[in-house]
mmCIF file of C-alpha atoms and ligand atoms in Angstrom:
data_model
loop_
_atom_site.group_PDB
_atom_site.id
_atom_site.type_symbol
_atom_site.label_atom_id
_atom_site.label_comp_id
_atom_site.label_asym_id
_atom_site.label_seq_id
_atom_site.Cartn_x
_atom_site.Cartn_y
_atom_site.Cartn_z
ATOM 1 C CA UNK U 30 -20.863 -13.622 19.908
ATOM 2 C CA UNK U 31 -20.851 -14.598 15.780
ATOM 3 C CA UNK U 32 -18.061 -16.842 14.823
ATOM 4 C CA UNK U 33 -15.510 -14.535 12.650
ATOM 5 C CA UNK U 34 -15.033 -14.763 9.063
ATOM 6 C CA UNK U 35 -11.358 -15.425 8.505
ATOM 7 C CA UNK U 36 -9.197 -15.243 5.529
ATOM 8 C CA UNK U 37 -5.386 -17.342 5.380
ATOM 9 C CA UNK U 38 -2.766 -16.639 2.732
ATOM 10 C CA UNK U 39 0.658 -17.576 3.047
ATOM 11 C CA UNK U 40 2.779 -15.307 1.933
ATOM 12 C CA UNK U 41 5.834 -16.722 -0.315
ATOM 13 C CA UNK U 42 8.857 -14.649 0.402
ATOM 14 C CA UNK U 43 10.800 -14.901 -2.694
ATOM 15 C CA UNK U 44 8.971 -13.396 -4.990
ATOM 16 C CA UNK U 45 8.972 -9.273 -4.857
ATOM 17 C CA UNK U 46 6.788 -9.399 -7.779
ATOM 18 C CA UNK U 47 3.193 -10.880 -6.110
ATOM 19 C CA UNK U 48 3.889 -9.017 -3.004
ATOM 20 C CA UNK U 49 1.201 -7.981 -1.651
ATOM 21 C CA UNK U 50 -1.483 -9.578 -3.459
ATOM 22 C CA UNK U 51 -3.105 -11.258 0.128
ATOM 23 C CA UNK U 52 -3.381 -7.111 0.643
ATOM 24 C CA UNK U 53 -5.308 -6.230 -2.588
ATOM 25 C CA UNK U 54 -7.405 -10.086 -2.122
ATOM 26 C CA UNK U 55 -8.256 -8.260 1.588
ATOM 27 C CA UNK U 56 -9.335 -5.574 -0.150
ATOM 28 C CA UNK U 57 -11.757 -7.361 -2.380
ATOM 29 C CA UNK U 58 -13.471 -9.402 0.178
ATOM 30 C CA UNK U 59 -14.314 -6.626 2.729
ATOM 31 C CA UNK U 60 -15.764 -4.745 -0.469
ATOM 32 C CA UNK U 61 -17.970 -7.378 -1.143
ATOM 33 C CA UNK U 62 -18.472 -7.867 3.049
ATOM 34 C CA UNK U 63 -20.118 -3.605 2.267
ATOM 35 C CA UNK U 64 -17.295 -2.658 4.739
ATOM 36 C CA UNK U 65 -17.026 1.390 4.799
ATOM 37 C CA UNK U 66 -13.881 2.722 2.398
ATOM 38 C CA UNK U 67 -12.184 4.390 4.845
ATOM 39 C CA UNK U 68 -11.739 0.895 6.858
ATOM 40 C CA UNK U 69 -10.931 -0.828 3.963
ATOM 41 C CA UNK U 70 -8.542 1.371 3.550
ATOM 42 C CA UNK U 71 -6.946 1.259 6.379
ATOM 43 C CA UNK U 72 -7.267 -2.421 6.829
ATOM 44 C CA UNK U 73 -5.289 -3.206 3.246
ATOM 45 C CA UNK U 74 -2.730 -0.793 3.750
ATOM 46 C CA UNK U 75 -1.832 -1.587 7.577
ATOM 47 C CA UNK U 76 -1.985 -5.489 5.832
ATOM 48 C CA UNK U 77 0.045 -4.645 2.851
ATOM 49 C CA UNK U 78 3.000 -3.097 5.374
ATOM 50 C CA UNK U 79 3.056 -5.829 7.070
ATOM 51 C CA UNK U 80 3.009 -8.398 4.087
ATOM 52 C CA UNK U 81 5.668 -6.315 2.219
ATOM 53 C CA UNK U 82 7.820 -6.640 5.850
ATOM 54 C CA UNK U 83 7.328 -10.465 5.821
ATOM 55 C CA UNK U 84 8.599 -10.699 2.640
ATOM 56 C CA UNK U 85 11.682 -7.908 2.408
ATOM 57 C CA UNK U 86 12.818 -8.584 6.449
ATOM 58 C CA UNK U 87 11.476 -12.558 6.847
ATOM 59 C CA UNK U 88 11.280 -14.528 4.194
ATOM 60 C CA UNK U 89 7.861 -14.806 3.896
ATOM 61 C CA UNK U 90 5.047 -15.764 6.413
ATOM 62 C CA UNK U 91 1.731 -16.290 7.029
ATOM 63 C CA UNK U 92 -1.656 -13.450 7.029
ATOM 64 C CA UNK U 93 -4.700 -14.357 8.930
ATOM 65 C CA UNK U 94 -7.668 -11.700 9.106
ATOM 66 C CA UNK U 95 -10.335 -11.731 11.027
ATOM 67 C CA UNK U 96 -13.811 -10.285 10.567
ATOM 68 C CA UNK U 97 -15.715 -9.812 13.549
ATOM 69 C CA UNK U 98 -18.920 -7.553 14.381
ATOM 70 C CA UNK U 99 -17.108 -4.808 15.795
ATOM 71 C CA UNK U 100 -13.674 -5.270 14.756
ATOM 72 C CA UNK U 101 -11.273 -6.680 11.792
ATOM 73 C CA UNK U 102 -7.880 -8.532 13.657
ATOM 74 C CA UNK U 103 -5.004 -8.619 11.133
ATOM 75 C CA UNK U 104 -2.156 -11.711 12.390
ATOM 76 C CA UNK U 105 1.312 -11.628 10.738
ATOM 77 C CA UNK U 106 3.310 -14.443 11.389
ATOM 78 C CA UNK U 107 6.827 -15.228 10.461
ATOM 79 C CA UNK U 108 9.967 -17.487 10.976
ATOM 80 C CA UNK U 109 12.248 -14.683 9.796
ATOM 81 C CA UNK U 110 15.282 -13.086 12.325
ATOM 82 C CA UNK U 111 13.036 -11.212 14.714
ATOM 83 C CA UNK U 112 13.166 -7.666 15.559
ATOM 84 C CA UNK U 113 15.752 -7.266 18.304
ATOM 85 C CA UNK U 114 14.661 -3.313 19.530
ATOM 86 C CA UNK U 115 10.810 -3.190 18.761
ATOM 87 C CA UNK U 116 10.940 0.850 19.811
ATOM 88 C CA UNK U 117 13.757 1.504 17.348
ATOM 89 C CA UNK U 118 11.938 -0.306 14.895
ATOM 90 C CA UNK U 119 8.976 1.525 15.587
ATOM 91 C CA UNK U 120 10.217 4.904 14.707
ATOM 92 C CA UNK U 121 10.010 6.823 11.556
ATOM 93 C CA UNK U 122 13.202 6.423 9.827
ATOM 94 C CA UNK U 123 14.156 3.318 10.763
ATOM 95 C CA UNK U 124 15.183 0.928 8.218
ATOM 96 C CA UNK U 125 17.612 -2.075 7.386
ATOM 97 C CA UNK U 126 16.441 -2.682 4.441
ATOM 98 C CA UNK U 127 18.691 -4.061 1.506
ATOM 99 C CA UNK U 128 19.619 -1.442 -1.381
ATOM 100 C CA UNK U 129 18.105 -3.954 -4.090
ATOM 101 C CA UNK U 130 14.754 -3.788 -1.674
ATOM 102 C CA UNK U 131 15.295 0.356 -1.543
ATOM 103 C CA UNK U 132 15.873 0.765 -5.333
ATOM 104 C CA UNK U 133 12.323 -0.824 -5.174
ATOM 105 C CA UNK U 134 10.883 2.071 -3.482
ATOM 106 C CA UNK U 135 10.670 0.624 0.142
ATOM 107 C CA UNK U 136 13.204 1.356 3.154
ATOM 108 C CA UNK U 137 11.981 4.814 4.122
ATOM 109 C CA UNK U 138 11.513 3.018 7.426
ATOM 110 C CA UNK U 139 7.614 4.342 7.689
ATOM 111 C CA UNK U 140 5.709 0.934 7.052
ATOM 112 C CA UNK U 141 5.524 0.053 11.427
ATOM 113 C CA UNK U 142 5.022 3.780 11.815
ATOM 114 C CA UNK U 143 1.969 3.378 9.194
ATOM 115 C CA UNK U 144 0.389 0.295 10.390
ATOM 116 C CA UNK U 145 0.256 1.855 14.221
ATOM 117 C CA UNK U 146 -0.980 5.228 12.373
ATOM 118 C CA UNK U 147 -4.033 3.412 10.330
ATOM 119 C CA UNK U 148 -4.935 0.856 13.224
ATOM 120 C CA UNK U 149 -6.259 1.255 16.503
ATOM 121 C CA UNK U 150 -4.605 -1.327 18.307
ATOM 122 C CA UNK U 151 -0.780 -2.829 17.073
ATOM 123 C CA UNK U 152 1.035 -5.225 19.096
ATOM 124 C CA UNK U 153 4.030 -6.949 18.311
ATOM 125 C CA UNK U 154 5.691 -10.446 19.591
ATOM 126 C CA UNK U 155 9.489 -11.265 18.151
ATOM 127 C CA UNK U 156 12.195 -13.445 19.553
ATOM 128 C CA UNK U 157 15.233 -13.047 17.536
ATOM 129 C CA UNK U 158 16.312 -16.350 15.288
ATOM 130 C CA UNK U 159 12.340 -17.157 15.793
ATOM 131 C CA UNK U 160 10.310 -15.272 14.633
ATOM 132 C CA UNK U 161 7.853 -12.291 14.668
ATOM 133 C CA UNK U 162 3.788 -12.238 15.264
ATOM 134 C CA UNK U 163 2.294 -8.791 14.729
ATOM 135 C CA UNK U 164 -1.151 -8.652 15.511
ATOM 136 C CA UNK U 165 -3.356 -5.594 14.425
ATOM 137 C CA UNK U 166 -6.361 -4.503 15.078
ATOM 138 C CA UNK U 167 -9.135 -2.084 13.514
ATOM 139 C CA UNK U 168 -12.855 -0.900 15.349
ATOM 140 C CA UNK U 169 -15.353 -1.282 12.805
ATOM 141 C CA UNK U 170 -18.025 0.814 14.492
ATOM 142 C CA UNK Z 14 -12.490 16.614 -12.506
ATOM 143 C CA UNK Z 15 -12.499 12.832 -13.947
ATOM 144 C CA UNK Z 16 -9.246 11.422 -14.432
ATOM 145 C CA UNK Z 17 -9.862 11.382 -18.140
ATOM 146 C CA UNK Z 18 -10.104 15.191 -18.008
ATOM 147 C CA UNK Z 19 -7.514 15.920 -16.113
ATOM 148 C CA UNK Z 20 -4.983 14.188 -18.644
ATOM 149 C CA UNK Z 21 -6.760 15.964 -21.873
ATOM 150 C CA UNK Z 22 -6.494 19.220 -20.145
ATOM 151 C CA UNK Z 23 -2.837 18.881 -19.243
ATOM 152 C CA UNK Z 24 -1.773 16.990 -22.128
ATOM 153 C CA UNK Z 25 -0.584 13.729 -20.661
ATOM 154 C CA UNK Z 26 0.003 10.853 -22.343
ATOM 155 C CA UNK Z 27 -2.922 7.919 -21.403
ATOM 156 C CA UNK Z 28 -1.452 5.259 -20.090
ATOM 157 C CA UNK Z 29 -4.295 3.158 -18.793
ATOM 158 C CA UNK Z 30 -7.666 4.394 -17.738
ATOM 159 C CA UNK Z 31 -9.550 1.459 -16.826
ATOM 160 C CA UNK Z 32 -11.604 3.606 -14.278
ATOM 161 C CA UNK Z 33 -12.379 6.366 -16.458
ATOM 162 C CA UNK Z 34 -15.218 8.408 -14.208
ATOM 163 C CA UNK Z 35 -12.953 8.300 -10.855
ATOM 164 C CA UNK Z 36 -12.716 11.817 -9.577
ATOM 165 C CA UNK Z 37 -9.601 13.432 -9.147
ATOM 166 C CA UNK Z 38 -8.707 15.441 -5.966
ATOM 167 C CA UNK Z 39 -5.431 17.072 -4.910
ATOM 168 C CA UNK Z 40 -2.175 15.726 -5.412
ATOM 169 C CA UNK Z 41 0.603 13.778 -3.561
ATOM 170 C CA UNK Z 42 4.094 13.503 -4.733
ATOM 171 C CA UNK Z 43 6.384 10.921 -3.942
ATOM 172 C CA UNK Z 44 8.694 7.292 -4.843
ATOM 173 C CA UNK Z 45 9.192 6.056 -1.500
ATOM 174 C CA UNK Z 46 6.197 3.916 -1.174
ATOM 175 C CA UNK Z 47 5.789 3.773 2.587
ATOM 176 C CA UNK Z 48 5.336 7.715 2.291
ATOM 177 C CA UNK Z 49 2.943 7.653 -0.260
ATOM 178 C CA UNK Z 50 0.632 4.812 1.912
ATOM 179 C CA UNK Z 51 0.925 7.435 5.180
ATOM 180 C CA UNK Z 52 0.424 10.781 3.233
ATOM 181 C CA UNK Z 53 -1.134 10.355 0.096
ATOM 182 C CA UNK Z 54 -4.996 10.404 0.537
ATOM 183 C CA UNK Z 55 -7.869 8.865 -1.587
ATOM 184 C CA UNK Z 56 -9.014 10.549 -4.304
ATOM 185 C CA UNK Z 57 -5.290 12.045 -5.409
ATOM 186 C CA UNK Z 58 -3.220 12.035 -8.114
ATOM 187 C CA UNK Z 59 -0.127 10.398 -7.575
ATOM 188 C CA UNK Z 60 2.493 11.820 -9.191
ATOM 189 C CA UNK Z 61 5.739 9.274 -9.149
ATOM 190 C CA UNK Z 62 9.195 8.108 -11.118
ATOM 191 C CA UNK Z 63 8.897 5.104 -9.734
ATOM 192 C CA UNK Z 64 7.821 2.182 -12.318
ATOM 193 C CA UNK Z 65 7.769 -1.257 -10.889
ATOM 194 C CA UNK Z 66 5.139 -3.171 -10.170
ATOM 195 C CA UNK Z 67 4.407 -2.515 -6.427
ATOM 196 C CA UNK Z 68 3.182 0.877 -7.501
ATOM 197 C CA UNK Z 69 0.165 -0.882 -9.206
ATOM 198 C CA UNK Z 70 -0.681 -2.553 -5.585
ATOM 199 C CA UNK Z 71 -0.009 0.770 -3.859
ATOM 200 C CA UNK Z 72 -2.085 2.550 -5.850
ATOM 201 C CA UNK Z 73 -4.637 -0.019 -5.456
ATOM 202 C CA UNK Z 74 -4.493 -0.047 -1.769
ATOM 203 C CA UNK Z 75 -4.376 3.536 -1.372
ATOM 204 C CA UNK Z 76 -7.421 4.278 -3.458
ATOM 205 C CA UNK Z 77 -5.851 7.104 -5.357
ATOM 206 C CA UNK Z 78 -7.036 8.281 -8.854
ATOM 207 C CA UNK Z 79 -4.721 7.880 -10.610
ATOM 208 C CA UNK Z 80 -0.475 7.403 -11.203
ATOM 209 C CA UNK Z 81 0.969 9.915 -12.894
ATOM 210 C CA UNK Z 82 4.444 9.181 -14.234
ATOM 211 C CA UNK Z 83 6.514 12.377 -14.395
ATOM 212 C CA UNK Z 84 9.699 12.233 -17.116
ATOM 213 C CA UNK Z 85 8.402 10.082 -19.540
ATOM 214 C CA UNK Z 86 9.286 6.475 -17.138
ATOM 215 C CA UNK Z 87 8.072 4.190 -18.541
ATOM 216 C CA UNK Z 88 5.890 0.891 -17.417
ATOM 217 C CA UNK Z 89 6.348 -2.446 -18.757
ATOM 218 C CA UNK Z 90 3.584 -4.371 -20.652
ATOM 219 C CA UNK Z 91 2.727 -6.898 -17.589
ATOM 220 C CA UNK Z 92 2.826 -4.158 -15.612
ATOM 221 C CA UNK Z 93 0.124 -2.094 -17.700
ATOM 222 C CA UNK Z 94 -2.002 -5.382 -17.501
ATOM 223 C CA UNK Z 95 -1.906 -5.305 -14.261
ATOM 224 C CA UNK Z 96 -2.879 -2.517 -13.526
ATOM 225 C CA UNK Z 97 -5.670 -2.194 -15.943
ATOM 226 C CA UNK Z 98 -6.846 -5.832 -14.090
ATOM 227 C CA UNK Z 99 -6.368 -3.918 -10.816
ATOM 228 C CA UNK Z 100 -8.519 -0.506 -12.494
ATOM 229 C CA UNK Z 101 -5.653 1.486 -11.729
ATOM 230 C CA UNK Z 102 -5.681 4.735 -14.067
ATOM 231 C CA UNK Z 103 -2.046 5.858 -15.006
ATOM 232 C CA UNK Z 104 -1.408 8.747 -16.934
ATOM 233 C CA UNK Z 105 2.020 9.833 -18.125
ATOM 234 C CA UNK Z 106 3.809 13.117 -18.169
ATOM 235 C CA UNK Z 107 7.125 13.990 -20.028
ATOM 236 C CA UNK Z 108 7.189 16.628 -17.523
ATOM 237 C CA UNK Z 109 9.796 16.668 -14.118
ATOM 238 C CA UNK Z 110 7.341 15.900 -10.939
ATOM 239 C CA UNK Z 111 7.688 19.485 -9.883
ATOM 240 C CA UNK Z 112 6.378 20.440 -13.351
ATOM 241 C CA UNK Z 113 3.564 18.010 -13.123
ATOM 242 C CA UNK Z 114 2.188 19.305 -10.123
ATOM 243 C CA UNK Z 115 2.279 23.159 -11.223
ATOM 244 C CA UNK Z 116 0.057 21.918 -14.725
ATOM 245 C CA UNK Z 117 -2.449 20.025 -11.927
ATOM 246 C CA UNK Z 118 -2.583 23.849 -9.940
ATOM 247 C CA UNK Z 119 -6.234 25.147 -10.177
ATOM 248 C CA UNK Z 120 -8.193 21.862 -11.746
ATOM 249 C CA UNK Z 121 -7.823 19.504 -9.227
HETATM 250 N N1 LIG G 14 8.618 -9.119 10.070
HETATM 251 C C1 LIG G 14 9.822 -8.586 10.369
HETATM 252 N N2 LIG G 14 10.876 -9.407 10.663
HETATM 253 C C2 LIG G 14 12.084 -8.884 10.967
HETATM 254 N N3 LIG G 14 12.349 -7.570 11.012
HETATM 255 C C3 LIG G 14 11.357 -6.718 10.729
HETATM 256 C C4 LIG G 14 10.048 -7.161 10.394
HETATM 257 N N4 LIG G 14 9.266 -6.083 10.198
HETATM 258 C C5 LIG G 14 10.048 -5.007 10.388
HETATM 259 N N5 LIG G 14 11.304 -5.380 10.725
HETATM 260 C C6 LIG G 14 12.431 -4.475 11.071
HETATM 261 O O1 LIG G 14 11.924 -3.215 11.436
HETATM 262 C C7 LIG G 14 12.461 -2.200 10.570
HETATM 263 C C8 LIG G 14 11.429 -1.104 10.360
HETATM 264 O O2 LIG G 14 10.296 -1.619 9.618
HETATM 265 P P1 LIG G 14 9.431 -0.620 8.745
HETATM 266 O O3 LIG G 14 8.365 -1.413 8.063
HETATM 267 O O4 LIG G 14 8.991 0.513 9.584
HETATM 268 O O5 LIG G 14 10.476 -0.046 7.686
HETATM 269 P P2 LIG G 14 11.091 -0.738 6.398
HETATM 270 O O6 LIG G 14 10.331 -1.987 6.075
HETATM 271 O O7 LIG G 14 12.541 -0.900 6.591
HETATM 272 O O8 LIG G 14 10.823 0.369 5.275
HETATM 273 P P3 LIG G 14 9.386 0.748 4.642
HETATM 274 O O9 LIG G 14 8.346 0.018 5.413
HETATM 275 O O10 LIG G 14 9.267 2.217 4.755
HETATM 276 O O11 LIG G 14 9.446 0.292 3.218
HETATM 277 C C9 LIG G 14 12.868 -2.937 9.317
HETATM 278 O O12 LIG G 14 13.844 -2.258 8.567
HETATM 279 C C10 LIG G 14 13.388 -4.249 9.904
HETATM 280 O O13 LIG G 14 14.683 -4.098 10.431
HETATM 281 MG MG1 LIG G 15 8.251 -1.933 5.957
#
């Protein structure tokens, strides 16, 4: 098989303000790549939930994404606290986000919910004081 | 309907509308931005109070229309830059969202 085409940011977690711009860079690139709109829209969102959790839960982290034939892989990496009950986390609703972070719009507790609804494949690695790795992935085909 | 039409006919105020032949269809209201990325679909007009700068990217990533700001929010000037960089169309209502939405009834 092809080697993939992969993309790195690191995502700075300090700054509220350029969240999300590895998302909307994402976006550009599988644009130019002639990927359909419906995947890229599913890939940048998925991304963007995930990037906007590195930086409001973990203090920032790291995005790989990986372009294969049949599939994009999204990898979210960070040192932050970990996710101590990856079920409850999963459900709608469930948020402890900061008031500053829900004045911002964010906190309804839907962004895991979203990135399993828009991907066909979400798993999701934390150990608590560690780290989490959440690894997504979308069929191109 | 352009986006450009849309906010003659209804009388909104142009905010930006650096993608002036997008299409406009249906209508998703909403300031939690999670929501908006799980409901909203491409193609809408999203009508929101919200006015920081993460609505630019969501917008963006959510390939709506356009933004519609209901009660007169405002956006600051970076943001407006932004989004205009971005070719995100916002359009501004003095309207309540609920008002907003009944003006979009029938055109969109
Ligand atoms: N990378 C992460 N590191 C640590 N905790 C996380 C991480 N991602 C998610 N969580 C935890 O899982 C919860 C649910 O995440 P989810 O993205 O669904 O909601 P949210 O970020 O709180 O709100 P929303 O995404 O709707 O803005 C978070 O509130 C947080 O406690
Ligand atoms: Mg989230």
């Amino acid at each position: 098989m092809s080697e993939p085409l992969i993309f790195h940011f690191d995502i700075n977690g300090d700054d509220f303000s350029t969240a999300g711009q590895a998302s909307v860079q994402i976006k550009k690139n599988l644009r130019q790549l002639g990927l359909s709109p419906e995947i890229i829209r599913r890939v940048s969102i998925a991304m963007y939930e995930g990037e906007i959790n590195m930086v409001i839960h973990a203090h920032g982290g790291t995005a790989d994404v990986k372009v294969f034939e049949n599939y994009i892989e999204i990898i979210l990496a960070d040192n932050g606290p970990g996710i101590k009950d990856i079920d409850l986390a999963m459900k709608e609703g469930y948020s402890t986000a900061s008031d500053t972070t829900r004045s911002l719009g964010f906190g309804a507790g839907m962004g895991l919910p979203n990135m399993k609804r828009y991907t066909d494949d979400i798993k999701i690695d934390s150990i608590l004081d560690v780290g989490t790795v959440v690894t997504m992935r979308i069929n191109i085909s | 309907m352009t986006v450009s039409e849309l906010s003659a006919k209804c009388g909104f105020e142009t905010v930006c509308v650096p993608d002036n032949k997008r299409q406009v269809s249906g209508a998703y209201i909403g300031d939690l931005l999670s929501w908006v990325m799980g409901r909203a679909s491409a193609d809408n007009a999203w009508i929101t109070i919200m006015s920081n700068i993460n609505v630019i990217a969501v917008a963006a990533l959510t390939d709506v229309a356009c933004v519609i700001l209901a009660e007169d929010v405002c956006l600051d000037d970076e943001i407006v830059n932004t989004a205009k960089s971005k070719g995100v169309n916002v359009l501004k209502s003095s309207l309540s969202a609920y008002e907003t939405a009944i003006l979009l009834t029938d055109k969109i």
